[in-house]
Short mmCIF file of C-alpha atoms in Angstrom, two decimals:
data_model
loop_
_atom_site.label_atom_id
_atom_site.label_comp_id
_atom_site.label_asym_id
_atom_site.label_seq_id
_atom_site.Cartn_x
_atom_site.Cartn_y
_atom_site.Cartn_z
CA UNK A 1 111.98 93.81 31.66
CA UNK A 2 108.40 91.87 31.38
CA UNK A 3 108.03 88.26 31.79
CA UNK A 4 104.84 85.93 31.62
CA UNK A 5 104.94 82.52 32.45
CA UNK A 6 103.06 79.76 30.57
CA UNK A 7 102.30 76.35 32.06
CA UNK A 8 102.93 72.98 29.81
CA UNK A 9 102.52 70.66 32.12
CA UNK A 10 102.24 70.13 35.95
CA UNK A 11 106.23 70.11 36.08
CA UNK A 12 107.16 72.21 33.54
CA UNK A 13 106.62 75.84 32.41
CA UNK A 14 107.88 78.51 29.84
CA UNK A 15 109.27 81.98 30.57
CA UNK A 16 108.68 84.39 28.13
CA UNK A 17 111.04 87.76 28.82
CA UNK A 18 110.85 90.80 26.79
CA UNK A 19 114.46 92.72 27.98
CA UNK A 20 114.59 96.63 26.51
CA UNK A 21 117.66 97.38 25.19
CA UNK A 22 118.71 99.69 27.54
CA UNK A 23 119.09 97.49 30.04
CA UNK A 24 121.77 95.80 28.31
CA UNK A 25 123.89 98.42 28.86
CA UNK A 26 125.85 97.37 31.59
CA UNK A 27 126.43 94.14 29.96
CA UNK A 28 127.19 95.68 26.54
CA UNK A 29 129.84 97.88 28.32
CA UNK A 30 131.22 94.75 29.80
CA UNK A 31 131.74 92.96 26.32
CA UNK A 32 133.44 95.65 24.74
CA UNK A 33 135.82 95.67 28.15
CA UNK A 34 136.17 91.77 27.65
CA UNK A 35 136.96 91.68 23.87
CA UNK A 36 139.33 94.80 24.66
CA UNK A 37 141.60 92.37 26.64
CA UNK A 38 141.53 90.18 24.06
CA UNK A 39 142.75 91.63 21.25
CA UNK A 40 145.09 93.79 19.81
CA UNK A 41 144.64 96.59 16.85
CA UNK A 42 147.83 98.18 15.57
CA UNK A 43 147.40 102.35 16.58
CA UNK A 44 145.66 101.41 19.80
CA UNK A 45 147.04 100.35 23.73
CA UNK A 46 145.63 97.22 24.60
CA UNK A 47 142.63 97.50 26.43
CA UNK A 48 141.81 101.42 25.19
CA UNK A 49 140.55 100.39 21.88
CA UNK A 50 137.35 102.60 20.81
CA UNK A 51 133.99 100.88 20.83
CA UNK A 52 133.46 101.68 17.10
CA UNK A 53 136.79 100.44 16.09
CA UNK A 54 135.70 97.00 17.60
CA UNK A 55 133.03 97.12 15.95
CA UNK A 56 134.11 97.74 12.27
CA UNK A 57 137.26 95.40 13.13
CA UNK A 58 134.99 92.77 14.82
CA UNK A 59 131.69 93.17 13.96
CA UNK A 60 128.94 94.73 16.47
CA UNK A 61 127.59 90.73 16.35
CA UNK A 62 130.20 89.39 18.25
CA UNK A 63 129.79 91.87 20.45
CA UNK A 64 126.03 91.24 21.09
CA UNK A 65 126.95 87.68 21.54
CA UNK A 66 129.04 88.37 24.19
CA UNK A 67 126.72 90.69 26.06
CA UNK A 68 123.85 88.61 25.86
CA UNK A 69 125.67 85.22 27.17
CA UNK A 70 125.91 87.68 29.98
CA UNK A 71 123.11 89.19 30.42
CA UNK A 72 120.70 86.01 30.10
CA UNK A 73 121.30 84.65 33.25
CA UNK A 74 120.26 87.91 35.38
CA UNK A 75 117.08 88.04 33.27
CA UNK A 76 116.15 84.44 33.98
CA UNK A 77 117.01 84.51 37.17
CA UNK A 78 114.66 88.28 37.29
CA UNK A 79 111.65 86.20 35.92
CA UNK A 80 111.72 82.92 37.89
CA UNK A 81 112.31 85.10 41.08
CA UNK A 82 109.67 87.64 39.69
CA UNK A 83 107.07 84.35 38.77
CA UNK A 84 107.96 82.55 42.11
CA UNK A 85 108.91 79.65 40.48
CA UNK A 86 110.67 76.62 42.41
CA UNK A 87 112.93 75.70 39.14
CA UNK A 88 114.44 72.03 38.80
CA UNK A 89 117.64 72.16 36.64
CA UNK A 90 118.83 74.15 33.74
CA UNK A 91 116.70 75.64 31.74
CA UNK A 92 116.55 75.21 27.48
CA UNK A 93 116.80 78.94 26.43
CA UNK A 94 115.84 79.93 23.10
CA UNK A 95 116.53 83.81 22.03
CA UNK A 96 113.36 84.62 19.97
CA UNK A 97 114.54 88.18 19.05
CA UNK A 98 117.26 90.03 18.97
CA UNK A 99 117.25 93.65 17.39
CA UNK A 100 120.21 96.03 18.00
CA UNK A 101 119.56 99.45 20.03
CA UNK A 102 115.69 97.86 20.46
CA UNK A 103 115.19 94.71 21.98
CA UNK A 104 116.11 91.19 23.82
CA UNK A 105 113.25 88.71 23.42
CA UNK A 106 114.04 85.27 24.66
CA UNK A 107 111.71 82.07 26.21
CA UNK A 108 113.14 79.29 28.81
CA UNK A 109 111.87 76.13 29.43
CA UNK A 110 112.42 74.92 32.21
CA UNK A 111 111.21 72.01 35.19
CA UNK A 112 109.45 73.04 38.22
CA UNK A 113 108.66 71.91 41.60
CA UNK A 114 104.52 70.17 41.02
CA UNK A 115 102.28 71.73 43.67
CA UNK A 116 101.13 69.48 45.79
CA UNK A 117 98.36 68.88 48.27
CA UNK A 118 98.93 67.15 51.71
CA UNK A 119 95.75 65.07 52.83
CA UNK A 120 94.96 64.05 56.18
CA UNK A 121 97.41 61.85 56.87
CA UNK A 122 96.01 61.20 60.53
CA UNK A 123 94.13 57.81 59.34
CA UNK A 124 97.01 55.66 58.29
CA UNK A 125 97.84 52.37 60.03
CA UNK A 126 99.98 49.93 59.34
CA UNK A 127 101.29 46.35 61.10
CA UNK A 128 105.01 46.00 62.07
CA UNK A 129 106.78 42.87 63.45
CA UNK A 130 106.12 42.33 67.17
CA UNK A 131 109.51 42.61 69.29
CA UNK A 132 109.94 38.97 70.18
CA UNK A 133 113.54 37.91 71.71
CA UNK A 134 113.81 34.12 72.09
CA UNK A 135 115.52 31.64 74.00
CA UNK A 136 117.43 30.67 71.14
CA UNK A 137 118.04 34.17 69.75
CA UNK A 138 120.33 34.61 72.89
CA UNK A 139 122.11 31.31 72.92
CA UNK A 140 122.77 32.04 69.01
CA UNK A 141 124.06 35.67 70.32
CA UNK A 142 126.24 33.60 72.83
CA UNK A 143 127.70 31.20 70.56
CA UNK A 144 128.66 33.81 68.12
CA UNK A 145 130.23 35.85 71.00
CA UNK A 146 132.11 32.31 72.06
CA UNK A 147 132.69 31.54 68.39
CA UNK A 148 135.01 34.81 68.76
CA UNK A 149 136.94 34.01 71.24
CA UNK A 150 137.98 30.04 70.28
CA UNK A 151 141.39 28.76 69.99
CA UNK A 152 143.03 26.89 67.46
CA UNK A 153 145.78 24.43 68.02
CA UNK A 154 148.06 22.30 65.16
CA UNK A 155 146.76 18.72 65.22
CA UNK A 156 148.58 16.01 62.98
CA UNK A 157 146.03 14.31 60.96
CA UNK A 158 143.60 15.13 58.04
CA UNK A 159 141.46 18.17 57.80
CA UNK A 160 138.04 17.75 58.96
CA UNK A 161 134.69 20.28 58.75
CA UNK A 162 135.30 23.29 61.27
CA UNK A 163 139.24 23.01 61.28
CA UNK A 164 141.45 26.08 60.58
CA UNK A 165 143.94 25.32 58.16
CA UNK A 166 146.86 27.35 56.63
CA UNK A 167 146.83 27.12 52.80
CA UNK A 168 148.78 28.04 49.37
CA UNK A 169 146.54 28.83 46.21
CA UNK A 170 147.34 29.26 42.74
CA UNK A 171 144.61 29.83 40.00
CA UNK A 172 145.04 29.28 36.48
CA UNK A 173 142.97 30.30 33.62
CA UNK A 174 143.91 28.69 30.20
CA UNK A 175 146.60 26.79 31.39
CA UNK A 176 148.07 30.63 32.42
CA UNK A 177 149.02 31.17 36.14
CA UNK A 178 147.29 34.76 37.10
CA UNK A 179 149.34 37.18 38.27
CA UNK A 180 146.96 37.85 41.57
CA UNK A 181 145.96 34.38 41.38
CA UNK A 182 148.51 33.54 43.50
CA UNK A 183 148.59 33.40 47.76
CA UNK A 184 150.53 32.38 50.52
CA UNK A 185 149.88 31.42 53.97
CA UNK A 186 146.02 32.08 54.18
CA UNK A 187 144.14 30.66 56.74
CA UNK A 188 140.25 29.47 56.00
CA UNK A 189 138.22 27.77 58.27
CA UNK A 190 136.45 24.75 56.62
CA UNK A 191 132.63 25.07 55.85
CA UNK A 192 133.27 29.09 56.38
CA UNK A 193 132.07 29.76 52.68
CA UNK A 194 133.97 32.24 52.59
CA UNK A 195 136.69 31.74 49.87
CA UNK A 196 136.16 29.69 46.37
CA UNK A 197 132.93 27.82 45.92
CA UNK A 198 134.68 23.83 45.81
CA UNK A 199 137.16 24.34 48.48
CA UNK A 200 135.64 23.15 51.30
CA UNK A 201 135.69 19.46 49.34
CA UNK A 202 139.47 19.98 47.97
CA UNK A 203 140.73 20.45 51.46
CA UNK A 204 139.18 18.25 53.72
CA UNK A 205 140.69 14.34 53.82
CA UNK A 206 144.28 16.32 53.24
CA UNK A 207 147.25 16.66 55.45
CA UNK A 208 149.75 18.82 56.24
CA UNK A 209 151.44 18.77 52.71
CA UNK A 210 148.99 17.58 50.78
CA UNK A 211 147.74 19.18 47.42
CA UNK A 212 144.54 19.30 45.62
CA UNK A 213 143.31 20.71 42.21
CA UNK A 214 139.77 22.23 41.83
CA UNK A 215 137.67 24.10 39.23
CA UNK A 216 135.98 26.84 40.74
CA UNK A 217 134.39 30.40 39.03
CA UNK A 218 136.78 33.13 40.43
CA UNK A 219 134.81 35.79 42.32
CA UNK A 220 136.88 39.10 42.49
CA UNK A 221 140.60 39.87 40.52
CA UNK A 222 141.33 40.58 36.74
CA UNK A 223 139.37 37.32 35.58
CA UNK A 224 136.64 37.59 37.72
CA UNK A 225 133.58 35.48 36.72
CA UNK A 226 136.29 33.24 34.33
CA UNK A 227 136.50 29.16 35.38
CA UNK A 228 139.96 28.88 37.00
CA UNK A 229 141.58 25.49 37.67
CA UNK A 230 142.80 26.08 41.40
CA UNK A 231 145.69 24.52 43.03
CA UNK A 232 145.56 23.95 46.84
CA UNK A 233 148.25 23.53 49.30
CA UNK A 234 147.51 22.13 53.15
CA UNK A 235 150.83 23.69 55.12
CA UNK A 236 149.21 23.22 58.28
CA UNK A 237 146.01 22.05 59.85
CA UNK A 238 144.38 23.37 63.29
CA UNK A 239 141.39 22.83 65.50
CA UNK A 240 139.38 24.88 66.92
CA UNK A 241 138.51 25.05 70.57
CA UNK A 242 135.55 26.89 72.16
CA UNK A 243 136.09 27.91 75.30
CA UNK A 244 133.38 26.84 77.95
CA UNK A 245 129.86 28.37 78.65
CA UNK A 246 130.38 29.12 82.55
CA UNK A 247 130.78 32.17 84.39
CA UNK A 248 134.75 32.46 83.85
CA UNK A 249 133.89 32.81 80.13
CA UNK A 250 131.62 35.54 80.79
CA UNK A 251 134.75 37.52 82.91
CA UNK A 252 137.16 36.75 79.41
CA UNK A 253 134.15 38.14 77.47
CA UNK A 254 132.95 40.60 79.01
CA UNK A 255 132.33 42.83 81.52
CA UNK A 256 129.91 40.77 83.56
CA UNK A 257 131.07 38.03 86.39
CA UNK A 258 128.56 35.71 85.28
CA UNK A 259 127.29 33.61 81.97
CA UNK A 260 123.29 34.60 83.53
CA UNK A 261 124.27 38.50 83.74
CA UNK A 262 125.89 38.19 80.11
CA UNK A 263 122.67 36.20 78.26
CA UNK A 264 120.71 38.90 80.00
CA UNK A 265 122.63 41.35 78.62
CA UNK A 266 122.06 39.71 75.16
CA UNK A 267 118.72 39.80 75.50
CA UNK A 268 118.60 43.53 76.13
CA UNK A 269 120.88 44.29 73.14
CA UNK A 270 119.04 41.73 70.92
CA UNK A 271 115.37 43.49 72.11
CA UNK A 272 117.04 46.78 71.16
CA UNK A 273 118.09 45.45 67.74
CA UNK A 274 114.17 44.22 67.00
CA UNK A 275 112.86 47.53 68.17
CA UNK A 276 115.52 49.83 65.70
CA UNK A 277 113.95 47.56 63.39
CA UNK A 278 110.34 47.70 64.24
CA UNK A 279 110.56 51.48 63.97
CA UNK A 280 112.17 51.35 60.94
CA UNK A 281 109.64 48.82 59.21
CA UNK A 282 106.90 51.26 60.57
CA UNK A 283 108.20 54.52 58.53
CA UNK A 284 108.87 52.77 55.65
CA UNK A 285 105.27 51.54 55.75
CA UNK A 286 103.93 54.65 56.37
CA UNK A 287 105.52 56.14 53.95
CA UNK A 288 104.28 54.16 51.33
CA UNK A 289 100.89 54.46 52.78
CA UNK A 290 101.51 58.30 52.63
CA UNK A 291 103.02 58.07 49.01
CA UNK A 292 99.54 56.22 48.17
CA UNK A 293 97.45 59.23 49.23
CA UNK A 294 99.26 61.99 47.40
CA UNK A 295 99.26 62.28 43.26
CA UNK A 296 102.84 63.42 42.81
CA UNK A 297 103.47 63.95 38.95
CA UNK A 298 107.43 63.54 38.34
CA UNK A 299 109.31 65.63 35.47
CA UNK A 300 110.75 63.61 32.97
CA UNK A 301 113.80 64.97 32.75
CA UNK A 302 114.56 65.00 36.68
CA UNK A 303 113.36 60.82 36.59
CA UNK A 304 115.72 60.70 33.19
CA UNK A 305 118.82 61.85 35.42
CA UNK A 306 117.85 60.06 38.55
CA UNK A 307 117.70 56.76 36.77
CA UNK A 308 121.24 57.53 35.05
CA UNK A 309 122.53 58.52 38.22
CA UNK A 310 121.62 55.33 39.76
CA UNK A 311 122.85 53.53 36.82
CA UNK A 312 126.00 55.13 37.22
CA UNK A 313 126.64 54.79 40.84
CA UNK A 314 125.40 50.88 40.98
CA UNK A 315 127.94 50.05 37.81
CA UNK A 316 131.25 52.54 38.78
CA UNK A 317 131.17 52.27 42.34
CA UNK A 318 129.41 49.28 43.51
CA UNK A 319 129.85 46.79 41.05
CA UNK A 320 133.48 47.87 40.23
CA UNK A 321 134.78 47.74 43.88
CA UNK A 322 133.34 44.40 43.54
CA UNK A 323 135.38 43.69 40.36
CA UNK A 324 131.48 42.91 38.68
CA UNK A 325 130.11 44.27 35.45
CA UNK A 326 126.67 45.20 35.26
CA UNK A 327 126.02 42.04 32.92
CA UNK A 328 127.44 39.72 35.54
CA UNK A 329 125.92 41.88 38.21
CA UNK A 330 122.14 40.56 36.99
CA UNK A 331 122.93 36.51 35.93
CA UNK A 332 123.85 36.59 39.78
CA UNK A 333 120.33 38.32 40.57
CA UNK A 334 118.61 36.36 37.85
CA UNK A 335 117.20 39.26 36.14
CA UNK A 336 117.07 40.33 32.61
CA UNK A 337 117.92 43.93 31.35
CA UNK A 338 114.36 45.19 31.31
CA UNK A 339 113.68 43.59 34.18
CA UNK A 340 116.22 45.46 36.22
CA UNK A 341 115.50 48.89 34.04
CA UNK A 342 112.11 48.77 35.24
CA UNK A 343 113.17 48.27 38.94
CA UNK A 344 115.47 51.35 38.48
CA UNK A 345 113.12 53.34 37.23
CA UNK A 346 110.65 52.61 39.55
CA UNK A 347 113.01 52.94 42.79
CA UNK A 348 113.68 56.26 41.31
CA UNK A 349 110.60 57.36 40.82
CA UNK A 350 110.00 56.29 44.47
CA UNK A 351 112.81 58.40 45.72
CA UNK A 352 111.52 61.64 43.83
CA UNK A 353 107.91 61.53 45.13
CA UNK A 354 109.34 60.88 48.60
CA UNK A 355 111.62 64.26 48.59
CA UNK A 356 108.63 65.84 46.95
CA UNK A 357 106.46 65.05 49.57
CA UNK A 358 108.14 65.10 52.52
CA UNK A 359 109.67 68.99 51.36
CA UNK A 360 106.42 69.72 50.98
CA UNK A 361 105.21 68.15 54.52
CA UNK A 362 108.50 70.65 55.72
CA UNK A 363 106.52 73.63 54.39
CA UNK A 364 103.41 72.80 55.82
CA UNK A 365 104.47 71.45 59.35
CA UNK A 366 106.74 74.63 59.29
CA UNK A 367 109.60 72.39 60.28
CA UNK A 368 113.41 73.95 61.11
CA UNK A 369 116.58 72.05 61.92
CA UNK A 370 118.42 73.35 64.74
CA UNK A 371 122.56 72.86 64.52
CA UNK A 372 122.62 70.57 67.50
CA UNK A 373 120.26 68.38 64.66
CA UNK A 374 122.65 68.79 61.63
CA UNK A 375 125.48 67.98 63.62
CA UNK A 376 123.96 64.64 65.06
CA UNK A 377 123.40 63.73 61.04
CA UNK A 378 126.16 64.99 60.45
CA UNK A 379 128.21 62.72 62.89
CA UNK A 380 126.05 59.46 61.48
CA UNK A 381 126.71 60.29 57.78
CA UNK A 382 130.55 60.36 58.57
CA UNK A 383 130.31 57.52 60.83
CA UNK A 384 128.29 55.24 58.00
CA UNK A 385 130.72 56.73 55.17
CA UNK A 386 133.97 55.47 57.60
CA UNK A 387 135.53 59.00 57.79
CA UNK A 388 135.63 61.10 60.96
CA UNK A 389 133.39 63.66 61.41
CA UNK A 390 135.70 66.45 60.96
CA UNK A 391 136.86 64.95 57.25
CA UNK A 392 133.17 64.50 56.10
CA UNK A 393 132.17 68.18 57.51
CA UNK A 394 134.45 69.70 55.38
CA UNK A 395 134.07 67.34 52.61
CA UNK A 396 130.51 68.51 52.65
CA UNK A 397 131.63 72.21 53.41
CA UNK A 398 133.58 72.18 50.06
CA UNK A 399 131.51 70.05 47.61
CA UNK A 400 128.62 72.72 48.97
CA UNK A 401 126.11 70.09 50.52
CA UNK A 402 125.21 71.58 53.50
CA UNK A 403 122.00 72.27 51.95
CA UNK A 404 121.80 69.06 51.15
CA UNK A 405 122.10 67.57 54.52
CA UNK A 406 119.81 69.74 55.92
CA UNK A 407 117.11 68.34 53.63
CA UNK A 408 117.78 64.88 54.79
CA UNK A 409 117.86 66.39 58.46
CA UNK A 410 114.10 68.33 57.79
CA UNK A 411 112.57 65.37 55.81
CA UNK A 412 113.32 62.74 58.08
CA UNK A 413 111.76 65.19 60.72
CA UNK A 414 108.63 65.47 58.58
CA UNK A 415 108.35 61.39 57.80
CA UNK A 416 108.48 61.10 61.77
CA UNK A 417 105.61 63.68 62.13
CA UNK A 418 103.73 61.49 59.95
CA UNK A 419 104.70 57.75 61.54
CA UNK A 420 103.49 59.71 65.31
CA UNK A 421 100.34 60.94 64.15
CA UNK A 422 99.26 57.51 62.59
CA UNK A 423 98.43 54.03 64.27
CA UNK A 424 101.44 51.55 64.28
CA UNK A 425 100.27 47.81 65.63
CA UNK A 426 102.78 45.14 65.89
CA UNK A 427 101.11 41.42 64.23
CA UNK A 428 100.03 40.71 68.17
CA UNK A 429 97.68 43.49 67.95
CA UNK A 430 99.44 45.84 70.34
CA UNK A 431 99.45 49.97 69.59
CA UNK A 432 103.27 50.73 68.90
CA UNK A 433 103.97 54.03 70.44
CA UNK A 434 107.56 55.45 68.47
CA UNK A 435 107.17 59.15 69.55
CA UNK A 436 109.89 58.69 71.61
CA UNK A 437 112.40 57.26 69.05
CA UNK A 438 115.31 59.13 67.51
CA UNK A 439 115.64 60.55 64.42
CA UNK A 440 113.87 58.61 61.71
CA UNK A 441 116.40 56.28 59.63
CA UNK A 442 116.75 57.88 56.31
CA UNK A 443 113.86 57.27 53.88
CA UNK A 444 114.40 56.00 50.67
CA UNK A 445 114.52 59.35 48.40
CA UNK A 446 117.62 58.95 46.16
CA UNK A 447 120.28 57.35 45.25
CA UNK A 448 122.55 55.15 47.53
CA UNK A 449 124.90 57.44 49.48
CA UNK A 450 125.03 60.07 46.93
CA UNK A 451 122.85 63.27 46.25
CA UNK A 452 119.93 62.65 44.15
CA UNK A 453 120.00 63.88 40.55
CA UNK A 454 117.34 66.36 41.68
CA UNK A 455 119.24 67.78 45.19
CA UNK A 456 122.47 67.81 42.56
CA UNK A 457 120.30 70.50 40.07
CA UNK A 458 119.27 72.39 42.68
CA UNK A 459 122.24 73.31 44.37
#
């Protein structure tokens, strides 16, 4: 076999493979075997019919066919090995020549990795948000804390803001009551936002027993986004009552004695928060300092199936848990078609150039991952997907994405090389040192929660 290898364009390339017939022997002998089991000629067991009689009964094309649908794959394979060719997805194949007993010409187009050059990447800064913990961060971290642990007791008179009360609700759209537009017994805390927008107005002023009638735009269900005339039923009304700020609150709370030893603790955990965050603000700025400093060119057809992947993840999984279509999806964001087409596309562009460049930072850093690190990404993949860890290993084990993970695993080890070796300054002027942090959060570099369409192609 002889190959050459032409290059189109910075991501894509065309195999040219000259294959002498004799080497298509073993795939020739293979057809005949296959289209033996197949069929059946009167005279003749099944599976012991001559060669020749397949042919004159058959035709020697079909059996070329066959033994070239076989055989292409090997050769490609032979030339992109034999080329050292990072491929990207399937290749378009296009059988130029085919002459029986004297040759197999074919060409394959195909997407390839872009070579790229890492610059000194020693010179970056960027700011990040100082680390700043307040007096009234901590009280608010207090309250919330208190908010949890509040009582509520039946009190007869009319609802007021911040009362829990125990409703009925029945929605109708055109006059028509919805099958799950009716509930029982549901208790809502007034000013909570969280159920129907108009609520908060229908309910208060009413009394055990009373009833009110709304129009509100129904959020999730079968008529999502539809106006619904709502029908509201007070069975019971309840305040709430926060238990006091002193030390005993801090024992219910807690495991400190005391309300000082508690807000401390706050503070700690709230300091911790801000600093996760601080690091994470610095690699994302890095990154796009790094991204700005390498010319990545992206293959169309790789951006063509990241963008529908995207697409198809955002409108099937997202949106539809969410009982949303992708039309009601952006008059919620306020954006128009193109507007959000462009915003795909340019997120997924984003996430391309990232893997591109922090595989390539891999390579050059001669960077490994170690099974004490895939298991530690391992057990905050499961832990972020809500399965255990045991039910997302082998969900990864049998979809094959152990390769996969250990991308995420090696890249996120290559962004942090990057973040350490340039200057991070918080807005008060202070040097941020984050070589001691943990593993860098995962950088943006495909789509959410799923394989990108270009880790998908090449596994």
């Amino acid at each position: 076999m002889k190959s050459a290898v032409e290059t189109l364009n910075p991501t894509r390339v065309r195999l040219t493979v000259e294959v002498p017939f004799e080497e298509l022997k073993d795939s020739l002998d293979a057809a005949y075997k296959k289209i033996n089991q197949q069929v059946t000629v009167k005279g003749f067991r099944k599976g012991k019919i001559p060669a020749r009689i397949i042919d004159q009964r058959f035709g020697r094309g079909a059996v070329l066919e066959e033994a070239v649908n076989d055989a292409l794959p090997k050769f490609y394979t032979e030339a992109v090995n034999e080329a050292e060719l990072n491929v990207l997805g399937q290749p378009e194949v296009d059988i130029t020549e085919l002459k029986d007993n004297e040759t197999l010409n074919f060409t394959a187009e195909v997407d390839v990795r872009p070579t790229i050059e890492i610059p000194d990447y020693s010179g970056i800064e960027v700011e990040v948000d100082a680390v700043e913990v307040s007096d009234e961060d901590v009280d608010k971290a207090v309250e919330e804390l208190r908010e949890r642990f509040a009582s509520t007791s039946p009190v007869e008179r009319a609802a007021e803001d911040g009362d829990v009360v125990t409703i009925d609700l029945q929605a109708k759209v055109d006059g028509e009551v919805l099958e799950d537009g009716v509930a029982s017994g549901v208790s809502y805390t007034i000013g909570s936002g969280e159920l129907l927008e108009g609520i908060d107005d229908a309910v208060k002023g009413l009394e055990a027993g009373g009833e009110a009638t709304f129009t509100s735009e129904l959020k999730g269900g079968s008529a999502a986004g539809k106006e619904s005339e709502v029908t509201v039923k007070v069975t019971q009304v309840a305040k709430r009552e926060l238990p006091e700020l002193d030390d005993d609150f801090a024992q219910l709370a807690s495991e400190f004695d005391t309300l000082d030893e508690l807000k401390a603790d706050s503070r700690k955990r709230l300091e911790n928060m801000k600093q996760y965050d601080q690091a994470t603000q610095a690699q994302e700025r890095v990154l796009e300092k790094l991204l700005e400093l390498v010319e990545v060119p992206v293959p169309e057809k790789l951006l063509a199936d990241e963008i529908q992947t995207r697409k198809h993840n955002l409108v099937n999984h997202q949106l539809g848990q969410m009982g949303l279509d992708l039309a009601k999806y952006l008059e919620i964001q306020g954006k128009t078609e193109e507007e959000f087409d462009a915003e795909t596309k340019e997120q997924a562009e984003k996430g391309i150039k990232t893997q591109f460049v922090l595989d390539e930072l891999v390579n050059k850093e001669k960077l490994n991952v170690n099974q004490e690190e895939l298991t530690e990404h391992l057990m905050r993949r499961a832990q972020s997907s809500g399965m255990s860890p045991d039910q997302f290993a082998q969900a990864v084990v049998e979809g094959g994405q152990v390769p996969m993970l250990v991308g995420e695993v090696a890249r996120g080890k290559a962004l942090a090389v990057v973040v350490e070796a340039a200057t991070v300054k918080d807005t008060k002027g202070e040097v941020i040192d984050l070589s001691d942090e943990d593993e860098a959060p995962a950088a943006e570099t495909s789509a959410d929660a799923d394989a990108s369409a270009e880790e998908k192609t090449e596994a």
